[in-house]
Amino acid sequence: MMYYEKYGDEKNPIIVCLHGASHVHCFSKQCEYLSKNYCVLVPHLPGYGRNEVKTFKTIEALKELVEFIPSLGKKVTLMGFSLGAQLAFVMMCKAPQLFNGVVMISPWLLKDPAEVEKAMKQASDNEKLSKNKLFVGFNALAMGLDKGEREENAEFAQNVTMTTILNSIDNGIKFEDFPDYRTLDVPMLALCGIKETLEIRKSVRTLSMQNPRCAYDMWDGAAHNIPFKAASRLNKVVEEFMETKALK
């Protein structure tokens, strides 16, 4: 069984949150807020958090999710950030019957191979920094994590392998490989910050242009940090999406 954390009453509608690469706690503020009326589940993707004994591979992550989500016994709303948003996109395309709705935050689905190589090189160059306790602690504070979450984040950072990080970047998920997306009849919302990369902004816009069921928005002042830097706004947006789209 896939390791996951649970917030709220499981009798309530379920929101499954798929975290970003190296950011198991990225939905911390959403878990706190949304668990008042929903059951929020955060599975740890292979290679991360309490699932660190494995190495991240897209096919394995999807396999675990395909087993985990149906085991919940009812339709869920899926929300993903960054890597998690890309996995949410694939899950929605492959098994739309499992979902009431899907929220994709900062998905990178339109990819120039040169940009993928650039991101992988940057990650490799920053390997030591990514495990530096002072740097990791500073980032955790910037995310607004509480003391317990910061301690967990520091532990998790030491266990993530460079292979997992590189596989997460070069994950093989591309919009053009899923032509059935255009006919999906599931409420969807795609979000990103106006300061994000051009390819992420294009990805969000394309998701909306290629399916009328997908609304989109680009937030002024936001970069690749919406769940924690714009937490209050995102909480309200997701709450409204649940009430007016996913559970309508």
PDB file of N, CA and C in Angstrom, residues 1-6 16-20 24 41-72 78 83-84 87-88 91:
ATOM      1  N   MET A   1       0.843  -1.200   0.000  1.00  0.00           N
ATOM      2  CA  MET A   1       0.000   0.000   0.000  1.00  0.00           C
ATOM      3  C   MET A   1       0.881   1.255   0.000  1.00  0.00           C
ATOM      4  N   MET A   2       0.524   2.209  -0.804  1.00  0.00           N
ATOM      5  CA  MET A   2       1.256   3.467  -0.905  1.00  0.00           C
ATOM      6  C   MET A   2       1.151   4.241   0.413  1.00  0.00           C
ATOM      7  N   TYR A   3       2.273   4.714   0.934  1.00  0.00           N
ATOM      8  CA  TYR A   3       2.234   5.503   2.167  1.00  0.00           C
ATOM      9  C   TYR A   3       1.543   6.835   1.894  1.00  0.00           C
ATOM     10  N   TYR A   4       0.653   7.245   2.801  1.00  0.00           N
ATOM     11  CA  TYR A   4      -0.002   8.542   2.642  1.00  0.00           C
ATOM     12  C   TYR A   4      -0.334   9.123   4.008  1.00  0.00           C
ATOM     13  N   GLU A   5      -0.518  10.421   4.036  1.00  0.00           N
ATOM     14  CA  GLU A   5      -0.947  11.127   5.233  1.00  0.00           C
ATOM     15  C   GLU A   5      -2.401  11.546   5.058  1.00  0.00           C
ATOM     16  N   LYS A   6      -3.151  11.509   6.139  1.00  0.00           N
ATOM     17  CA  LYS A   6      -4.579  11.821   6.089  1.00  0.00           C
ATOM     18  C   LYS A   6      -4.896  12.996   7.003  1.00  0.00           C
ATOM     19  N   VAL A  16      -7.175  14.216  -3.112  1.00  0.00           N
ATOM     20  CA  VAL A  16      -5.854  13.591  -3.116  1.00  0.00           C
ATOM     21  C   VAL A  16      -4.852  14.596  -3.675  1.00  0.00           C
ATOM     22  N   CYS A  17      -3.831  14.923  -2.888  1.00  0.00           N
ATOM     23  CA  CYS A  17      -2.833  15.917  -3.277  1.00  0.00           C
ATOM     24  C   CYS A  17      -1.524  15.233  -3.667  1.00  0.00           C
ATOM     25  N   LEU A  18      -1.085  15.478  -4.897  1.00  0.00           N
ATOM     26  CA  LEU A  18       0.177  14.921  -5.383  1.00  0.00           C
ATOM     27  C   LEU A  18       1.249  16.005  -5.311  1.00  0.00           C
ATOM     28  N   HIS A  19       2.248  15.783  -4.478  1.00  0.00           N
ATOM     29  CA  HIS A  19       3.268  16.790  -4.210  1.00  0.00           C
ATOM     30  C   HIS A  19       4.251  16.942  -5.364  1.00  0.00           C
ATOM     31  N   GLY A  20       5.022  18.010  -5.309  1.00  0.00           N
ATOM     32  CA  GLY A  20       6.064  18.247  -6.299  1.00  0.00           C
ATOM     33  C   GLY A  20       7.347  17.515  -5.939  1.00  0.00           C
ATOM     34  N   VAL A  24       7.401  17.243  -0.407  1.00  0.00           N
ATOM     35  CA  VAL A  24       6.317  16.446   0.163  1.00  0.00           C
ATOM     36  C   VAL A  24       5.331  17.315   0.931  1.00  0.00           C
ATOM     37  N   LEU A  41      -5.822  13.722   1.435  1.00  0.00           N
ATOM     38  CA  LEU A  41      -4.827  12.651   1.473  1.00  0.00           C
ATOM     39  C   LEU A  41      -3.598  13.069   0.676  1.00  0.00           C
ATOM     40  N   VAL A  42      -2.422  12.826   1.242  1.00  0.00           N
ATOM     41  CA  VAL A  42      -1.163  13.173   0.579  1.00  0.00           C
ATOM     42  C   VAL A  42      -0.297  11.922   0.460  1.00  0.00           C
ATOM     43  N   PRO A  43      -0.394  11.206  -0.652  1.00  0.00           N
ATOM     44  CA  PRO A  43       0.497  10.057  -0.841  1.00  0.00           C
ATOM     45  C   PRO A  43       1.927  10.515  -1.110  1.00  0.00           C
ATOM     46  N   HIS A  44       2.887   9.780  -0.595  1.00  0.00           N
ATOM     47  CA  HIS A  44       4.289  10.090  -0.843  1.00  0.00           C
ATOM     48  C   HIS A  44       4.727   9.346  -2.091  1.00  0.00           C
ATOM     49  N   LEU A  45       5.139  10.088  -3.104  1.00  0.00           N
ATOM     50  CA  LEU A  45       5.538   9.486  -4.368  1.00  0.00           C
ATOM     51  C   LEU A  45       6.834   8.697  -4.206  1.00  0.00           C
ATOM     52  N   PRO A  46       7.033   7.679  -5.040  1.00  0.00           N
ATOM     53  CA  PRO A  46       8.271   6.885  -4.948  1.00  0.00           C
ATOM     54  C   PRO A  46       9.519   7.766  -5.004  1.00  0.00           C
ATOM     55  N   GLY A  47      10.439   7.509  -4.081  1.00  0.00           N
ATOM     56  CA  GLY A  47      11.684   8.275  -4.023  1.00  0.00           C
ATOM     57  C   GLY A  47      11.641   9.447  -3.066  1.00  0.00           C
ATOM     58  N   TYR A  48      10.449   9.725  -2.509  1.00  0.00           N
ATOM     59  CA  TYR A  48      10.286  10.915  -1.664  1.00  0.00           C
ATOM     60  C   TYR A  48       9.626  10.568  -0.330  1.00  0.00           C
ATOM     61  N   GLY A  49       9.917  11.408   0.673  1.00  0.00           N
ATOM     62  CA  GLY A  49       9.255  11.275   1.960  1.00  0.00           C
ATOM     63  C   GLY A  49       9.443   9.904   2.580  1.00  0.00           C
ATOM     64  N   ARG A  50       8.325   9.289   2.999  1.00  0.00           N
ATOM     65  CA  ARG A  50       8.356   7.957   3.603  1.00  0.00           C
ATOM     66  C   ARG A  50       8.406   6.847   2.551  1.00  0.00           C
ATOM     67  N   ASN A  51       8.483   7.238   1.302  1.00  0.00           N
ATOM     68  CA  ASN A  51       8.571   6.271   0.199  1.00  0.00           C
ATOM     69  C   ASN A  51       9.961   6.357  -0.445  1.00  0.00           C
ATOM     70  N   GLU A  52      10.957   6.753   0.369  1.00  0.00           N
ATOM     71  CA  GLU A  52      12.273   7.092  -0.176  1.00  0.00           C
ATOM     72  C   GLU A  52      13.125   5.875  -0.529  1.00  0.00           C
ATOM     73  N   VAL A  53      12.734   4.686  -0.083  1.00  0.00           N
ATOM     74  CA  VAL A  53      13.550   3.512  -0.384  1.00  0.00           C
ATOM     75  C   VAL A  53      13.500   3.169  -1.876  1.00  0.00           C
ATOM     76  N   LYS A  54      12.506   3.695  -2.566  1.00  0.00           N
ATOM     77  CA  LYS A  54      12.387   3.470  -4.006  1.00  0.00           C
ATOM     78  C   LYS A  54      13.014   4.639  -4.756  1.00  0.00           C
ATOM     79  N   THR A  55      13.267   4.424  -6.031  1.00  0.00           N
ATOM     80  CA  THR A  55      13.725   5.492  -6.910  1.00  0.00           C
ATOM     81  C   THR A  55      12.546   5.932  -7.769  1.00  0.00           C
ATOM     82  N   PHE A  56      12.392   7.232  -7.945  1.00  0.00           N
ATOM     83  CA  PHE A  56      11.257   7.694  -8.739  1.00  0.00           C
ATOM     84  C   PHE A  56      11.386   7.255 -10.189  1.00  0.00           C
ATOM     85  N   LYS A  57      10.330   6.616 -10.661  1.00  0.00           N
ATOM     86  CA  LYS A  57      10.158   6.308 -12.077  1.00  0.00           C
ATOM     87  C   LYS A  57       8.697   6.577 -12.393  1.00  0.00           C
ATOM     88  N   THR A  58       8.446   7.277 -13.471  1.00  0.00           N
ATOM     89  CA  THR A  58       7.079   7.672 -13.795  1.00  0.00           C
ATOM     90  C   THR A  58       6.136   6.480 -13.835  1.00  0.00           C
ATOM     91  N   ILE A  59       6.535   5.431 -14.506  1.00  0.00           N
ATOM     92  CA  ILE A  59       5.652   4.279 -14.661  1.00  0.00           C
ATOM     93  C   ILE A  59       5.331   3.633 -13.318  1.00  0.00           C
ATOM     94  N   GLU A  60       6.302   3.620 -12.403  1.00  0.00           N
ATOM     95  CA  GLU A  60       6.071   3.038 -11.082  1.00  0.00           C
ATOM     96  C   GLU A  60       5.173   3.933 -10.235  1.00  0.00           C
ATOM     97  N   ALA A  61       5.374   5.244 -10.330  1.00  0.00           N
ATOM     98  CA  ALA A  61       4.524   6.173  -9.586  1.00  0.00           C
ATOM     99  C   ALA A  61       3.074   6.045 -10.038  1.00  0.00           C
ATOM    100  N   LEU A  62       2.864   5.969 -11.345  1.00  0.00           N
ATOM    101  CA  LEU A  62       1.505   5.830 -11.875  1.00  0.00           C
ATOM    102  C   LEU A  62       0.888   4.499 -11.462  1.00  0.00           C
ATOM    103  N   LYS A  63       1.701   3.461 -11.457  1.00  0.00           N
ATOM    104  CA  LYS A  63       1.205   2.150 -11.036  1.00  0.00           C
ATOM    105  C   LYS A  63       0.719   2.196  -9.587  1.00  0.00           C
ATOM    106  N   GLU A  64       1.493   2.829  -8.712  1.00  0.00           N
ATOM    107  CA  GLU A  64       1.092   2.935  -7.309  1.00  0.00           C
ATOM    108  C   GLU A  64      -0.187   3.751  -7.157  1.00  0.00           C
ATOM    109  N   LEU A  65      -0.291   4.837  -7.925  1.00  0.00           N
ATOM    110  CA  LEU A  65      -1.481   5.680  -7.846  1.00  0.00           C
ATOM    111  C   LEU A  65      -2.714   4.972  -8.393  1.00  0.00           C
ATOM    112  N   VAL A  66      -2.534   4.197  -9.457  1.00  0.00           N
ATOM    113  CA  VAL A  66      -3.653   3.452 -10.049  1.00  0.00           C
ATOM    114  C   VAL A  66      -4.179   2.406  -9.068  1.00  0.00           C
ATOM    115  N   GLU A  67      -3.327   1.905  -8.199  1.00  0.00           N
ATOM    116  CA  GLU A  67      -3.764   0.956  -7.173  1.00  0.00           C
ATOM    117  C   GLU A  67      -4.346   1.682  -5.963  1.00  0.00           C
ATOM    118  N   PHE A  68      -3.744   2.818  -5.605  1.00  0.00           N
ATOM    119  CA  PHE A  68      -4.133   3.535  -4.389  1.00  0.00           C
ATOM    120  C   PHE A  68      -5.496   4.206  -4.517  1.00  0.00           C
ATOM    121  N   ILE A  69      -5.715   4.964  -5.569  1.00  0.00           N
ATOM    122  CA  ILE A  69      -6.938   5.768  -5.663  1.00  0.00           C
ATOM    123  C   ILE A  69      -8.203   4.916  -5.716  1.00  0.00           C
ATOM    124  N   PRO A  70      -8.274   3.853  -6.520  1.00  0.00           N
ATOM    125  CA  PRO A  70      -9.487   3.025  -6.483  1.00  0.00           C
ATOM    126  C   PRO A  70      -9.740   2.367  -5.132  1.00  0.00           C
ATOM    127  N   SER A  71      -8.664   2.141  -4.362  1.00  0.00           N
ATOM    128  CA  SER A  71      -8.827   1.500  -3.057  1.00  0.00           C
ATOM    129  C   SER A  71      -9.593   2.376  -2.075  1.00  0.00           C
ATOM    130  N   LEU A  72      -9.751   3.659  -2.400  1.00  0.00           N
ATOM    131  CA  LEU A  72     -10.468   4.581  -1.510  1.00  0.00           C
ATOM    132  C   LEU A  72     -11.974   4.379  -1.572  1.00  0.00           C
ATOM    133  N   LEU A  78      -8.585  15.336  -7.564  1.00  0.00           N
ATOM    134  CA  LEU A  78      -7.131  15.206  -7.616  1.00  0.00           C
ATOM    135  C   LEU A  78      -6.510  16.589  -7.777  1.00  0.00           C
ATOM    136  N   LEU A  83       5.581  18.338 -10.484  1.00  0.00           N
ATOM    137  CA  LEU A  83       5.605  16.924 -10.846  1.00  0.00           C
ATOM    138  C   LEU A  83       4.248  16.278 -10.565  1.00  0.00           C
ATOM    139  N   GLY A  84       3.669  16.607  -9.429  1.00  0.00           N
ATOM    140  CA  GLY A  84       2.363  16.052  -9.077  1.00  0.00           C
ATOM    141  C   GLY A  84       1.270  16.451 -10.054  1.00  0.00           C
ATOM    142  N   LEU A  87       1.638  14.194 -13.127  1.00  0.00           N
ATOM    143  CA  LEU A  87       1.078  12.878 -12.850  1.00  0.00           C
ATOM    144  C   LEU A  87      -0.449  12.935 -12.803  1.00  0.00           C
ATOM    145  N   ALA A  88      -0.984  14.018 -12.265  1.00  0.00           N
ATOM    146  CA  ALA A  88      -2.438  14.177 -12.229  1.00  0.00           C
ATOM    147  C   ALA A  88      -3.014  14.223 -13.641  1.00  0.00           C
ATOM    148  N   MET A  91      -3.028  10.633 -14.952  1.00  0.00           N
ATOM    149  CA  MET A  91      -4.061   9.858 -14.271  1.00  0.00           C
ATOM    150  C   MET A  91      -5.447  10.218 -14.792  1.00  0.00           C
TER     151      MET A  91
END
